[in-house]
PDB file of C-alpha atoms in Angstrom:
ATOM      1  CA  GLY A 146     -51.213   7.056 -71.733  1.00 65.00           C
ATOM      2  CA  ALA A 147     -51.182   4.993 -68.318  1.00 76.00           C
ATOM      3  CA  VAL A 148     -54.192   4.549 -66.520  1.00 89.00           C
ATOM      4  CA  VAL A 149     -54.355   5.063 -62.356  1.00 94.00           C
ATOM      5  CA  SER A 150     -57.577   4.424 -60.907  1.00 95.00           C
ATOM      6  CA  GLN A 151     -59.215   5.047 -57.458  1.00 97.00           C
ATOM      7  CA  HIS A 152     -61.815   3.505 -55.184  1.00 97.00           C
ATOM      8  CA  PRO A 153     -64.332   5.021 -54.173  1.00 97.00           C
ATOM      9  CA  SER A 154     -64.805   7.855 -56.233  1.00 96.00           C
ATOM     10  CA  TRP A 155     -66.789   9.516 -53.250  1.00 96.00           C
ATOM     11  CA  VAL A 156     -67.462   8.720 -49.602  1.00 97.00           C
ATOM     12  CA  ILE A 157     -69.736  10.200 -46.991  1.00 97.00           C
ATOM     13  CA  CYS A 158     -68.762   8.798 -43.409  1.00 96.00           C
ATOM     14  CA  LYS A 159     -69.779   9.943 -39.912  1.00 96.00           C
ATOM     15  CA  SER A 160     -66.799  11.464 -37.455  1.00 96.00           C
ATOM     16  CA  GLY A 161     -64.772   8.913 -35.935  1.00 96.00           C
ATOM     17  CA  THR A 162     -64.875   6.624 -38.443  1.00 96.00           C
ATOM     18  CA  SER A 163     -61.988   5.234 -40.777  1.00 97.00           C
ATOM     19  CA  VAL A 164     -62.202   5.418 -44.476  1.00 97.00           C
ATOM     20  CA  LYS A 165     -59.643   3.545 -46.876  1.00 97.00           C
ATOM     21  CA  ILE A 166     -58.952   4.814 -50.205  1.00 98.00           C
ATOM     22  CA  GLU A 167     -57.094   2.478 -52.813  1.00 97.00           C
ATOM     23  CA  CYS A 168     -55.188   3.670 -55.616  1.00 97.00           C
ATOM     24  CA  ARG A 169     -54.370   1.130 -58.476  1.00 95.00           C
ATOM     25  CA  SER A 170     -52.190   1.346 -61.263  1.00 93.00           C
ATOM     26  CA  LEU A 171     -53.768  -0.606 -64.012  1.00 91.00           C
ATOM     27  CA  ASP A 172     -51.452  -1.167 -67.032  1.00 86.00           C
ATOM     28  CA  PHE A 173     -47.867  -0.513 -65.381  1.00 86.00           C
ATOM     29  CA  GLN A 174     -46.276  -0.893 -62.313  1.00 88.00           C
ATOM     30  CA  ALA A 175     -45.022   1.856 -59.812  1.00 89.00           C
ATOM     31  CA  THR A 176     -42.846   1.358 -57.272  1.00 89.00           C
ATOM     32  CA  THR A 177     -43.608   4.813 -55.947  1.00 91.00           C
ATOM     33  CA  MET A 178     -46.757   6.411 -55.707  1.00 94.00           C
ATOM     34  CA  PHE A 179     -48.129   9.712 -54.209  1.00 95.00           C
ATOM     35  CA  TRP A 180     -51.276  11.048 -52.154  1.00 97.00           C
ATOM     36  CA  TYR A 181     -52.356  14.560 -52.433  1.00 96.00           C
ATOM     37  CA  ARG A 182     -55.286  16.309 -50.870  1.00 96.00           C
ATOM     38  CA  GLN A 183     -57.107  19.319 -52.621  1.00 94.00           C
ATOM     39  CA  PHE A 184     -59.288  21.573 -50.415  1.00 93.00           C
ATOM     40  CA  PRO A 185     -61.921  23.569 -51.990  1.00 87.00           C
ATOM     41  CA  LYS A 186     -60.253  26.527 -54.349  1.00 83.00           C
ATOM     42  CA  GLN A 187     -56.593  25.354 -53.100  1.00 87.00           C
ATOM     43  CA  SER A 188     -53.969  23.708 -54.894  1.00 87.00           C
ATOM     44  CA  LEU A 189     -53.087  20.054 -54.497  1.00 91.00           C
ATOM     45  CA  MET A 190     -50.978  19.608 -51.623  1.00 92.00           C
ATOM     46  CA  LEU A 191     -48.762  16.656 -51.209  1.00 93.00           C
ATOM     47  CA  MET A 192     -49.285  14.425 -48.321  1.00 96.00           C
ATOM     48  CA  ALA A 193     -46.872  11.718 -48.372  1.00 95.00           C
ATOM     49  CA  THR A 194     -44.991   9.442 -50.802  1.00 94.00           C
ATOM     50  CA  SER A 195     -45.986   5.820 -50.538  1.00 94.00           C
ATOM     51  CA  ASN A 196     -43.257   3.379 -51.266  1.00 91.00           C
ATOM     52  CA  GLU A 197     -43.774  -0.145 -52.430  1.00 90.00           C
ATOM     53  CA  GLY A 198     -42.039  -2.304 -49.855  1.00 87.00           C
ATOM     54  CA  SER A 199     -41.004   0.097 -47.206  1.00 89.00           C
ATOM     55  CA  LYS A 200     -42.635   2.796 -45.162  1.00 92.00           C
ATOM     56  CA  ALA A 201     -44.131   5.786 -46.783  1.00 94.00           C
ATOM     57  CA  THR A 202     -42.310   9.229 -46.517  1.00 94.00           C
ATOM     58  CA  TYR A 203     -44.853  12.022 -45.093  1.00 96.00           C
ATOM     59  CA  GLU A 204     -44.702  15.643 -45.944  1.00 93.00           C
ATOM     60  CA  GLN A 205     -44.238  18.254 -42.901  1.00 92.00           C
ATOM     61  CA  GLY A 206     -47.277  18.542 -41.093  1.00 93.00           C
ATOM     62  CA  VAL A 207     -48.843  15.351 -42.362  1.00 95.00           C
ATOM     63  CA  GLU A 208     -49.763  13.114 -39.181  1.00 94.00           C
ATOM     64  CA  LYS A 209     -48.498   9.722 -40.264  1.00 93.00           C
ATOM     65  CA  ASP A 210     -50.742   8.192 -37.728  1.00 95.00           C
ATOM     66  CA  LYS A 211     -53.902   9.815 -38.744  1.00 96.00           C
ATOM     67  CA  PHE A 212     -53.306   8.888 -42.467  1.00 97.00           C
ATOM     68  CA  LEU A 213     -51.994   5.148 -42.965  1.00 96.00           C
ATOM     69  CA  ILE A 214     -50.333   4.548 -46.091  1.00 96.00           C
ATOM     70  CA  ASN A 215     -49.814   1.088 -47.255  1.00 93.00           C
ATOM     71  CA  HIS A 216     -47.788  -0.034 -50.573  1.00 93.00           C
ATOM     72  CA  ALA A 217     -48.708  -3.536 -50.636  1.00 86.00           C
ATOM     73  CA  SER A 218     -47.800  -4.292 -54.210  1.00 92.00           C
ATOM     74  CA  LEU A 219     -46.424  -2.586 -57.435  1.00 91.00           C
ATOM     75  CA  THR A 220     -49.792  -1.906 -58.446  1.00 93.00           C
ATOM     76  CA  LEU A 221     -51.572  -0.927 -55.129  1.00 95.00           C
ATOM     77  CA  SER A 222     -51.464   1.836 -52.695  1.00 96.00           C
ATOM     78  CA  THR A 223     -53.943   2.452 -50.103  1.00 97.00           C
ATOM     79  CA  LEU A 224     -54.911   5.416 -47.930  1.00 97.00           C
ATOM     80  CA  THR A 225     -56.547   4.970 -44.710  1.00 97.00           C
ATOM     81  CA  VAL A 226     -57.905   8.217 -42.783  1.00 97.00           C
ATOM     82  CA  THR A 227     -58.411   7.136 -39.318  1.00 97.00           C
ATOM     83  CA  SER A 228     -60.756   8.539 -37.016  1.00 96.00           C
ATOM     84  CA  ALA A 229     -62.417  10.792 -39.818  1.00 96.00           C
ATOM     85  CA  HIS A 230     -63.478  14.415 -38.327  1.00 96.00           C
ATOM     86  CA  PRO A 231     -65.202  16.995 -40.607  1.00 96.00           C
ATOM     87  CA  GLU A 232     -61.770  19.208 -41.411  1.00 95.00           C
ATOM     88  CA  ASP A 233     -60.535  15.858 -42.830  1.00 96.00           C
ATOM     89  CA  SER A 234     -63.425  16.470 -45.548  1.00 96.00           C
ATOM     90  CA  SER A 235     -61.593  16.925 -49.000  1.00 96.00           C
ATOM     91  CA  PHE A 236     -60.546  15.661 -52.181  1.00 96.00           C
ATOM     92  CA  TYR A 237     -58.087  12.861 -52.318  1.00 97.00           C
ATOM     93  CA  ILE A 238     -56.055  12.287 -55.475  1.00 97.00           C
ATOM     94  CA  CYS A 239     -52.980   9.790 -55.843  1.00 96.00           C
ATOM     95  CA  SER A 240     -50.764   9.907 -58.455  1.00 94.00           C
ATOM     96  CA  ALA A 241     -48.048   7.488 -60.147  1.00 92.00           C
ATOM     97  CA  PRO A 242     -45.166   8.039 -62.352  1.00 86.00           C
ATOM     98  CA  ALA A 243     -45.396   6.026 -65.527  1.00 77.00           C
ATOM     99  CA  ASN A 244     -41.506   4.617 -65.425  1.00 63.00           C
ATOM    100  CA  ALA A 245     -40.162   5.207 -61.578  1.00 45.00           C
ATOM    101  CA  ARG A 246     -36.575   4.489 -62.342  1.00 45.00           C
ATOM    102  CA  GLY A 247     -35.404   7.360 -60.361  1.00 43.00           C
ATOM    103  CA  PHE A 248     -35.399  10.054 -63.093  1.00 44.00           C
ATOM    104  CA  HIS A 249     -38.566  12.089 -63.645  1.00 54.00           C
ATOM    105  CA  ASN A 250     -41.302  10.763 -65.342  1.00 69.00           C
ATOM    106  CA  GLU A 251     -44.852  11.828 -66.490  1.00 78.00           C
ATOM    107  CA  GLN A 252     -47.260  11.109 -63.486  1.00 85.00           C
ATOM    108  CA  PHE A 253     -50.696   9.850 -63.822  1.00 90.00           C
ATOM    109  CA  PHE A 254     -53.430  10.895 -61.775  1.00 93.00           C
ATOM    110  CA  GLY A 255     -56.146   8.859 -60.348  1.00 95.00           C
ATOM    111  CA  PRO A 256     -59.677  10.464 -60.844  1.00 95.00           C
ATOM    112  CA  GLY A 257     -59.680  11.493 -56.979  1.00 96.00           C
ATOM    113  CA  THR A 258     -61.902  10.335 -54.054  1.00 97.00           C
ATOM    114  CA  ARG A 259     -64.306  13.061 -52.405  1.00 96.00           C
ATOM    115  CA  LEU A 260     -64.640  12.509 -48.782  1.00 97.00           C
ATOM    116  CA  THR A 261     -67.305  13.895 -46.906  1.00 97.00           C
ATOM    117  CA  VAL A 262     -67.235  13.622 -42.999  1.00 97.00           C
ATOM    118  CA  LEU A 263     -70.527  14.306 -41.278  1.00 95.00           C
TER     119      LEU A 263
ATOM    120  CA  ARG B 226     -43.319  32.572 -49.283  1.00 68.00           C
ATOM    121  CA  LYS B 227     -45.005  29.816 -51.414  1.00 79.00           C
ATOM    122  CA  GLU B 228     -42.938  27.496 -53.712  1.00 88.00           C
ATOM    123  CA  VAL B 229     -44.961  27.973 -56.615  1.00 93.00           C
ATOM    124  CA  GLU B 230     -47.051  31.398 -56.996  1.00 93.00           C
ATOM    125  CA  GLN B 231     -49.714  31.953 -59.453  1.00 94.00           C
ATOM    126  CA  ASP B 232     -52.374  34.754 -59.675  1.00 91.00           C
ATOM    127  CA  PRO B 233     -55.431  32.816 -58.996  1.00 89.00           C
ATOM    128  CA  GLY B 234     -57.622  34.671 -61.325  1.00 88.00           C
ATOM    129  CA  PRO B 235     -60.173  34.268 -62.514  1.00 93.00           C
ATOM    130  CA  PHE B 236     -59.482  35.497 -65.970  1.00 95.00           C
ATOM    131  CA  ASN B 237     -62.949  35.967 -68.318  1.00 96.00           C
ATOM    132  CA  VAL B 238     -62.114  36.282 -71.867  1.00 97.00           C
ATOM    133  CA  PRO B 239     -64.153  36.034 -75.152  1.00 97.00           C
ATOM    134  CA  GLU B 240     -63.588  33.132 -77.394  1.00 98.00           C
ATOM    135  CA  GLY B 241     -61.083  33.804 -79.625  1.00 97.00           C
ATOM    136  CA  ALA B 242     -58.869  36.072 -77.191  1.00 97.00           C
ATOM    137  CA  THR B 243     -55.279  35.470 -76.306  1.00 97.00           C
ATOM    138  CA  VAL B 244     -54.549  35.118 -72.483  1.00 97.00           C
ATOM    139  CA  ALA B 245     -51.150  34.256 -70.961  1.00 96.00           C
ATOM    140  CA  PHE B 246     -50.548  33.062 -67.306  1.00 95.00           C
ATOM    141  CA  ASN B 247     -47.922  33.484 -65.323  1.00 95.00           C
ATOM    142  CA  CYS B 248     -45.999  31.311 -62.490  1.00 96.00           C
ATOM    143  CA  THR B 249     -42.798  32.177 -60.368  1.00 96.00           C
ATOM    144  CA  TYR B 250     -40.884  29.513 -58.294  1.00 94.00           C
ATOM    145  CA  SER B 251     -39.039  29.937 -55.348  1.00 92.00           C
ATOM    146  CA  ASN B 252     -36.485  27.425 -55.548  1.00 88.00           C
ATOM    147  CA  SER B 253     -33.746  28.022 -58.035  1.00 87.00           C
ATOM    148  CA  ALA B 254     -32.474  24.365 -57.987  1.00 85.00           C
ATOM    149  CA  SER B 255     -35.921  23.298 -59.666  1.00 87.00           C
ATOM    150  CA  GLN B 256     -35.259  20.979 -62.595  1.00 85.00           C
ATOM    151  CA  SER B 257     -38.485  20.247 -64.263  1.00 89.00           C
ATOM    152  CA  PHE B 258     -41.658  22.443 -65.192  1.00 92.00           C
ATOM    153  CA  PHE B 259     -45.081  21.945 -66.508  1.00 93.00           C
ATOM    154  CA  TRP B 260     -48.446  23.045 -66.757  1.00 96.00           C
ATOM    155  CA  TYR B 261     -51.253  21.144 -66.081  1.00 95.00           C
ATOM    156  CA  ARG B 262     -55.180  21.685 -66.739  1.00 96.00           C
ATOM    157  CA  GLN B 263     -57.818  20.938 -63.720  1.00 95.00           C
ATOM    158  CA  ASP B 264     -61.588  20.810 -64.400  1.00 94.00           C
ATOM    159  CA  CYS B 265     -63.815  21.095 -61.809  1.00 90.00           C
ATOM    160  CA  ARG B 266     -63.688  18.177 -59.337  1.00 85.00           C
ATOM    161  CA  LYS B 267     -61.638  16.309 -61.819  1.00 91.00           C
ATOM    162  CA  GLU B 268     -57.989  15.176 -61.343  1.00 92.00           C
ATOM    163  CA  PRO B 269     -55.274  17.220 -63.156  1.00 93.00           C
ATOM    164  CA  LYS B 270     -54.043  16.584 -66.425  1.00 92.00           C
ATOM    165  CA  LEU B 271     -50.778  17.339 -68.245  1.00 91.00           C
ATOM    166  CA  LEU B 272     -50.972  20.136 -70.433  1.00 94.00           C
ATOM    167  CA  MET B 273     -47.592  20.373 -71.709  1.00 93.00           C
ATOM    168  CA  SER B 274     -43.874  20.391 -70.157  1.00 90.00           C
ATOM    169  CA  VAL B 275     -42.002  23.562 -70.161  1.00 92.00           C
ATOM    170  CA  TYR B 276     -38.314  23.514 -71.942  1.00 87.00           C
ATOM    171  CA  SER B 277     -35.601  25.849 -71.477  1.00 86.00           C
ATOM    172  CA  SER B 278     -35.827  27.301 -75.138  1.00 88.00           C
ATOM    173  CA  GLY B 279     -39.757  27.602 -74.638  1.00 88.00           C
ATOM    174  CA  ASN B 280     -41.940  25.199 -76.601  1.00 92.00           C
ATOM    175  CA  GLU B 281     -45.497  25.224 -78.378  1.00 94.00           C
ATOM    176  CA  ASP B 282     -48.148  22.825 -78.952  1.00 93.00           C
ATOM    177  CA  GLY B 283     -50.910  24.099 -81.186  1.00 96.00           C
ATOM    178  CA  ARG B 284     -52.516  26.805 -79.547  1.00 97.00           C
ATOM    179  CA  PHE B 285     -50.435  26.832 -76.266  1.00 97.00           C
ATOM    180  CA  THR B 286     -46.957  28.403 -75.865  1.00 97.00           C
ATOM    181  CA  ALA B 287     -44.797  27.761 -72.758  1.00 96.00           C
ATOM    182  CA  GLN B 288     -41.986  29.667 -71.956  1.00 96.00           C
ATOM    183  CA  LEU B 289     -39.202  29.251 -69.472  1.00 95.00           C
ATOM    184  CA  ASN B 290     -36.982  32.166 -67.745  1.00 94.00           C
ATOM    185  CA  ARG B 291     -34.763  30.390 -65.244  1.00 92.00           C
ATOM    186  CA  ALA B 292     -32.771  33.558 -64.315  1.00 92.00           C
ATOM    187  CA  SER B 293     -35.939  35.328 -63.248  1.00 93.00           C
ATOM    188  CA  GLN B 294     -37.628  32.021 -61.888  1.00 94.00           C
ATOM    189  CA  TYR B 295     -40.670  32.519 -63.881  1.00 94.00           C
ATOM    190  CA  ILE B 296     -43.167  30.529 -66.135  1.00 96.00           C
ATOM    191  CA  SER B 297     -45.276  31.139 -68.441  1.00 96.00           C
ATOM    192  CA  LEU B 298     -48.443  29.840 -70.274  1.00 97.00           C
ATOM    193  CA  LEU B 299     -49.948  31.586 -73.530  1.00 97.00           C
ATOM    194  CA  ILE B 300     -53.317  30.483 -74.790  1.00 98.00           C
ATOM    195  CA  ARG B 301     -54.274  31.965 -78.490  1.00 98.00           C
ATOM    196  CA  ASP B 302     -57.420  31.725 -79.983  1.00 98.00           C
ATOM    197  CA  SER B 303     -59.293  30.765 -76.874  1.00 98.00           C
ATOM    198  CA  LYS B 304     -62.422  28.148 -77.131  1.00 98.00           C
ATOM    199  CA  LEU B 305     -65.179  27.541 -74.594  1.00 97.00           C
ATOM    200  CA  SER B 306     -63.519  24.100 -73.646  1.00 97.00           C
ATOM    201  CA  ASP B 307     -60.299  25.959 -72.434  1.00 98.00           C
ATOM    202  CA  SER B 308     -62.448  26.985 -69.432  1.00 97.00           C
ATOM    203  CA  ALA B 309     -60.420  25.418 -66.679  1.00 97.00           C
ATOM    204  CA  THR B 310     -57.949  25.958 -63.980  1.00 96.00           C
ATOM    205  CA  TYR B 311     -54.561  25.877 -65.101  1.00 97.00           C
ATOM    206  CA  LEU B 312     -51.719  24.380 -62.318  1.00 96.00           C
ATOM    207  CA  CYS B 313     -48.217  25.542 -62.484  1.00 96.00           C
ATOM    208  CA  VAL B 314     -45.966  22.510 -61.561  1.00 94.00           C
ATOM    209  CA  VAL B 315     -42.474  22.320 -60.436  1.00 93.00           C
ATOM    210  CA  ASN B 316     -40.058  18.924 -59.837  1.00 88.00           C
ATOM    211  CA  LEU B 317     -37.474  19.915 -57.594  1.00 77.00           C
ATOM    212  CA  SER B 318     -34.705  17.154 -59.024  1.00 73.00           C
ATOM    213  CA  TYR B 319     -34.062  14.633 -61.567  1.00 67.00           C
ATOM    214  CA  ASN B 320     -33.988  12.397 -58.848  1.00 69.00           C
ATOM    215  CA  THR B 321     -37.407  12.648 -57.253  1.00 74.00           C
ATOM    216  CA  ASP B 322     -40.952  12.691 -58.759  1.00 79.00           C
ATOM    217  CA  LYS B 323     -42.344  14.975 -56.220  1.00 85.00           C
ATOM    218  CA  LEU B 324     -44.125  17.687 -57.916  1.00 89.00           C
ATOM    219  CA  ILE B 325     -44.920  21.106 -56.300  1.00 90.00           C
ATOM    220  CA  PHE B 326     -48.214  22.561 -57.576  1.00 92.00           C
ATOM    221  CA  GLY B 327     -49.180  26.037 -57.637  1.00 93.00           C
ATOM    222  CA  THR B 328     -52.804  27.294 -56.599  1.00 91.00           C
ATOM    223  CA  GLY B 329     -53.788  27.511 -60.143  1.00 93.00           C
ATOM    224  CA  THR B 330     -55.349  30.344 -62.440  1.00 95.00           C
ATOM    225  CA  ARG B 331     -58.927  30.311 -63.588  1.00 95.00           C
ATOM    226  CA  LEU B 332     -59.664  30.749 -66.908  1.00 97.00           C
ATOM    227  CA  GLN B 333     -63.676  31.149 -68.029  1.00 97.00           C
ATOM    228  CA  VAL B 334     -64.006  31.757 -71.621  1.00 97.00           C
ATOM    229  CA  PHE B 335     -67.117  33.109 -72.484  1.00 96.00           C
ATOM    230  CA  PRO B 336     -68.742  33.255 -75.877  1.00 96.00           C
TER     231      PRO B 336
END
């Protein structure tokens, strides 16, 4: 199957700092990628859709100025958590459809990034 | 009402048992349905897609009832390695890859 990587796998930072998370499709191109957040014992919540070459689409309630998304190339999307606070501590996961041609494809998930803000 | 609802469990079953999970979804326009498996602190992995006619993959059987907006997963002959959280997932449209996740049902298989 297709492979999606994320970096870093975990990060601990002080409150007020910004953290960048990378999501890469390793063996396929993805014009669309998705960013999710998962709090303990809760489900994955879609935060935004990352679109290569255009602005990301954010879900209701997600602050676009807080969670900056840049889809720089067909294999890379980045999520930057700006001025992180303890309530931003969570498991952040990205995914990419294996063949983003406008109809549903199997999605492949990155291994996730565990963010802890002190 | 949540878009995808599941009983959170946990379901504690002995090895060899048969266990069934249920899921309901609120949007009647939903087009595609899946079961994902998520191990603790790991990413979700696709277990199986769910087709209208029902489908089976080894010990796993999935059923879809569009009229009732209900999806099920049956696991036969449970193994210790089946212990995980099972996520019911819905795709709203063939024109989008956006997935909506249920909260998951935790399964613990004991010896």
